[in-house]
mmCIF file of C-alpha atoms in Angstrom:
data_model
loop_
_atom_site.group_PDB
_atom_site.id
_atom_site.type_symbol
_atom_site.label_atom_id
_atom_site.label_comp_id
_atom_site.label_asym_id
_atom_site.label_seq_id
_atom_site.Cartn_x
_atom_site.Cartn_y
_atom_site.Cartn_z
ATOM 1 C CA MET A 1 13.354 20.465 -20.549
ATOM 2 C CA ALA A 2 10.475 22.782 -19.931
ATOM 3 C CA ARG A 3 7.964 19.785 -19.921
ATOM 4 C CA GLN A 4 9.493 18.290 -17.094
ATOM 5 C CA THR A 5 9.053 21.242 -14.726
ATOM 6 C CA SER A 6 5.622 22.422 -16.157
ATOM 7 C CA PHE A 7 2.823 22.414 -13.821
ATOM 8 C CA GLN A 8 0.718 20.261 -16.061
ATOM 9 C CA HIS A 9 3.444 17.728 -16.216
ATOM 10 C CA GLN A 10 3.891 17.757 -12.371
ATOM 11 C CA LEU A 11 0.028 17.197 -12.137
ATOM 12 C CA GLU A 12 0.165 14.215 -14.465
ATOM 13 C CA LEU A 13 3.023 12.656 -12.308
ATOM 14 C CA ALA A 14 1.294 13.465 -9.159
ATOM 15 C CA ASP A 15 -2.005 11.807 -10.415
ATOM 16 C CA ASN A 16 -0.128 8.763 -11.779
ATOM 17 C CA LEU A 17 1.620 8.426 -8.280
ATOM 18 C CA LYS A 18 -1.734 8.551 -6.454
ATOM 19 C CA LYS A 19 -3.199 6.169 -8.768
ATOM 20 C CA TYR A 20 -0.081 3.838 -8.150
ATOM 21 C CA LEU A 21 -0.357 4.235 -4.241
ATOM 22 C CA HIS A 22 -4.129 3.112 -4.324
ATOM 23 C CA GLY A 23 -3.372 -0.023 -6.474
ATOM 24 C CA PHE A 24 -0.224 -0.606 -4.257
ATOM 25 C CA GLN A 25 -2.594 -0.803 -1.188
ATOM 26 C CA GLU A 26 -4.678 -3.247 -3.104
ATOM 27 C CA ARG A 27 -1.873 -5.290 -3.962
ATOM 28 C CA LEU A 28 -0.611 -5.426 -0.387
ATOM 29 C CA GLY A 29 -3.975 -6.236 0.953
ATOM 30 C CA ALA A 30 -4.265 -9.117 -1.603
ATOM 31 C CA ALA A 31 -0.799 -10.313 -0.754
ATOM 32 C CA ALA A 32 -1.541 -10.434 3.153
ATOM 33 C CA GLN A 33 -4.881 -12.453 2.217
ATOM 34 C CA HIS A 34 -2.898 -14.872 0.025
ATOM 35 C CA TYR A 35 -0.347 -15.411 2.622
ATOM 36 C CA LYS A 36 -3.189 -16.095 5.255
ATOM 37 C CA ASN A 37 -5.037 -18.415 2.850
ATOM 38 C CA GLU A 38 -1.678 -20.400 2.091
ATOM 39 C CA CYS A 39 -1.022 -20.721 5.714
ATOM 40 C CA ASN A 40 -4.540 -21.991 6.529
ATOM 41 C CA GLN A 41 -4.119 -24.577 3.812
ATOM 42 C CA ILE A 42 -0.955 -25.804 5.200
ATOM 43 C CA GLY A 43 -2.741 -26.140 8.560
ATOM 44 C CA GLU A 44 -5.668 -27.946 7.106
ATOM 45 C CA ALA A 45 -3.339 -30.273 5.267
ATOM 46 C CA GLY A 46 -1.960 -31.608 8.505
ATOM 47 C CA MET A 47 0.788 -29.393 9.921
ATOM 48 C CA MET A 48 1.001 -30.178 13.801
ATOM 49 C CA ASP A 49 -1.362 -28.108 15.608
ATOM 50 C CA GLU A 50 1.146 -26.761 17.981
ATOM 51 C CA VAL A 51 3.406 -25.680 15.315
ATOM 52 C CA PHE A 52 0.687 -24.247 13.201
ATOM 53 C CA GLU A 53 -0.661 -22.195 16.075
ATOM 54 C CA ASP A 54 2.617 -20.956 17.030
ATOM 55 C CA PHE A 55 3.492 -19.970 13.427
ATOM 56 C CA THR A 56 0.143 -18.318 12.986
ATOM 57 C CA GLN A 57 0.082 -16.350 16.273
ATOM 58 C CA ASN A 58 3.803 -15.260 16.550
ATOM 59 C CA TYR A 59 4.723 -14.828 12.784
ATOM 60 C CA MET A 60 1.913 -14.911 10.289
ATOM 61 C CA GLU A 61 -0.289 -12.560 12.300
ATOM 62 C CA ALA A 62 2.534 -10.142 13.117
ATOM 63 C CA THR A 63 3.512 -9.832 9.257
ATOM 64 C CA ILE A 64 -0.279 -9.489 8.470
ATOM 65 C CA GLN A 65 -0.475 -6.730 10.767
ATOM 66 C CA LYS A 66 2.663 -4.966 9.537
ATOM 67 C CA ILE A 67 1.262 -5.199 6.084
ATOM 68 C CA ALA A 68 -2.042 -3.488 7.432
ATOM 69 C CA ASP A 69 0.046 -0.748 9.331
ATOM 70 C CA LEU A 70 1.751 -0.001 5.995
ATOM 71 C CA ILE A 71 -1.615 0.057 4.070
ATOM 72 C CA GLU A 72 -2.725 2.687 6.936
ATOM 73 C CA GLN A 73 0.352 4.597 6.522
ATOM 74 C CA ILE A 74 -0.019 4.940 2.829
ATOM 75 C CA ASN A 75 -3.709 6.063 3.297
ATOM 76 C CA GLU A 76 -2.986 8.387 6.138
ATOM 77 C CA CYS A 77 0.116 9.962 5.051
ATOM 78 C CA ASP A 78 1.382 9.230 1.646
ATOM 79 C CA ILE A 79 -1.741 9.731 -0.298
ATOM 80 C CA PRO A 80 -2.760 12.770 1.472
ATOM 81 C CA PHE A 81 0.560 14.334 0.776
ATOM 82 C CA VAL A 82 0.127 13.748 -3.089
ATOM 83 C CA GLU A 83 -3.354 15.068 -2.772
ATOM 84 C CA LYS A 84 -2.226 18.269 -1.165
ATOM 85 C CA TYR A 85 0.400 18.515 -3.797
ATOM 86 C CA ILE A 86 -2.228 18.042 -6.786
ATOM 87 C CA GLU A 87 -4.387 20.806 -5.053
ATOM 88 C CA TYR A 88 -1.403 23.109 -4.966
ATOM 89 C CA LEU A 89 -0.895 22.394 -8.595
ATOM 90 C CA GLU A 90 -4.315 22.716 -9.686
ATOM 91 C CA SER A 91 -4.745 25.960 -7.755
ATOM 92 C CA ASN A 92 -1.743 27.649 -9.640
ATOM 93 C CA PRO A 93 -2.482 29.832 -12.399
ATOM 94 C CA SER A 94 0.102 28.507 -14.433
ATOM 95 C CA ALA A 95 -1.235 24.944 -14.357
#
């Protein structure tokens, strides 16, 4: 049980979380780009222009923006929180 609460173990967990968050941001960005590419392919394949424009402007772009906002939130809030926690653990003499 001591291993679960040791500063060193907490540091490893926090570092793993930080790495995961960076990778998660990359995967979200790739998913948004893939979504955009798929929609563009459908448009190029012959979807009616009016429908394609309506969909891209009112739905796809909104979804891509929400993904971008989530990536930004992770970058501005989640990762800094984990970094501060890592700093705390590293500065503790028990670590």
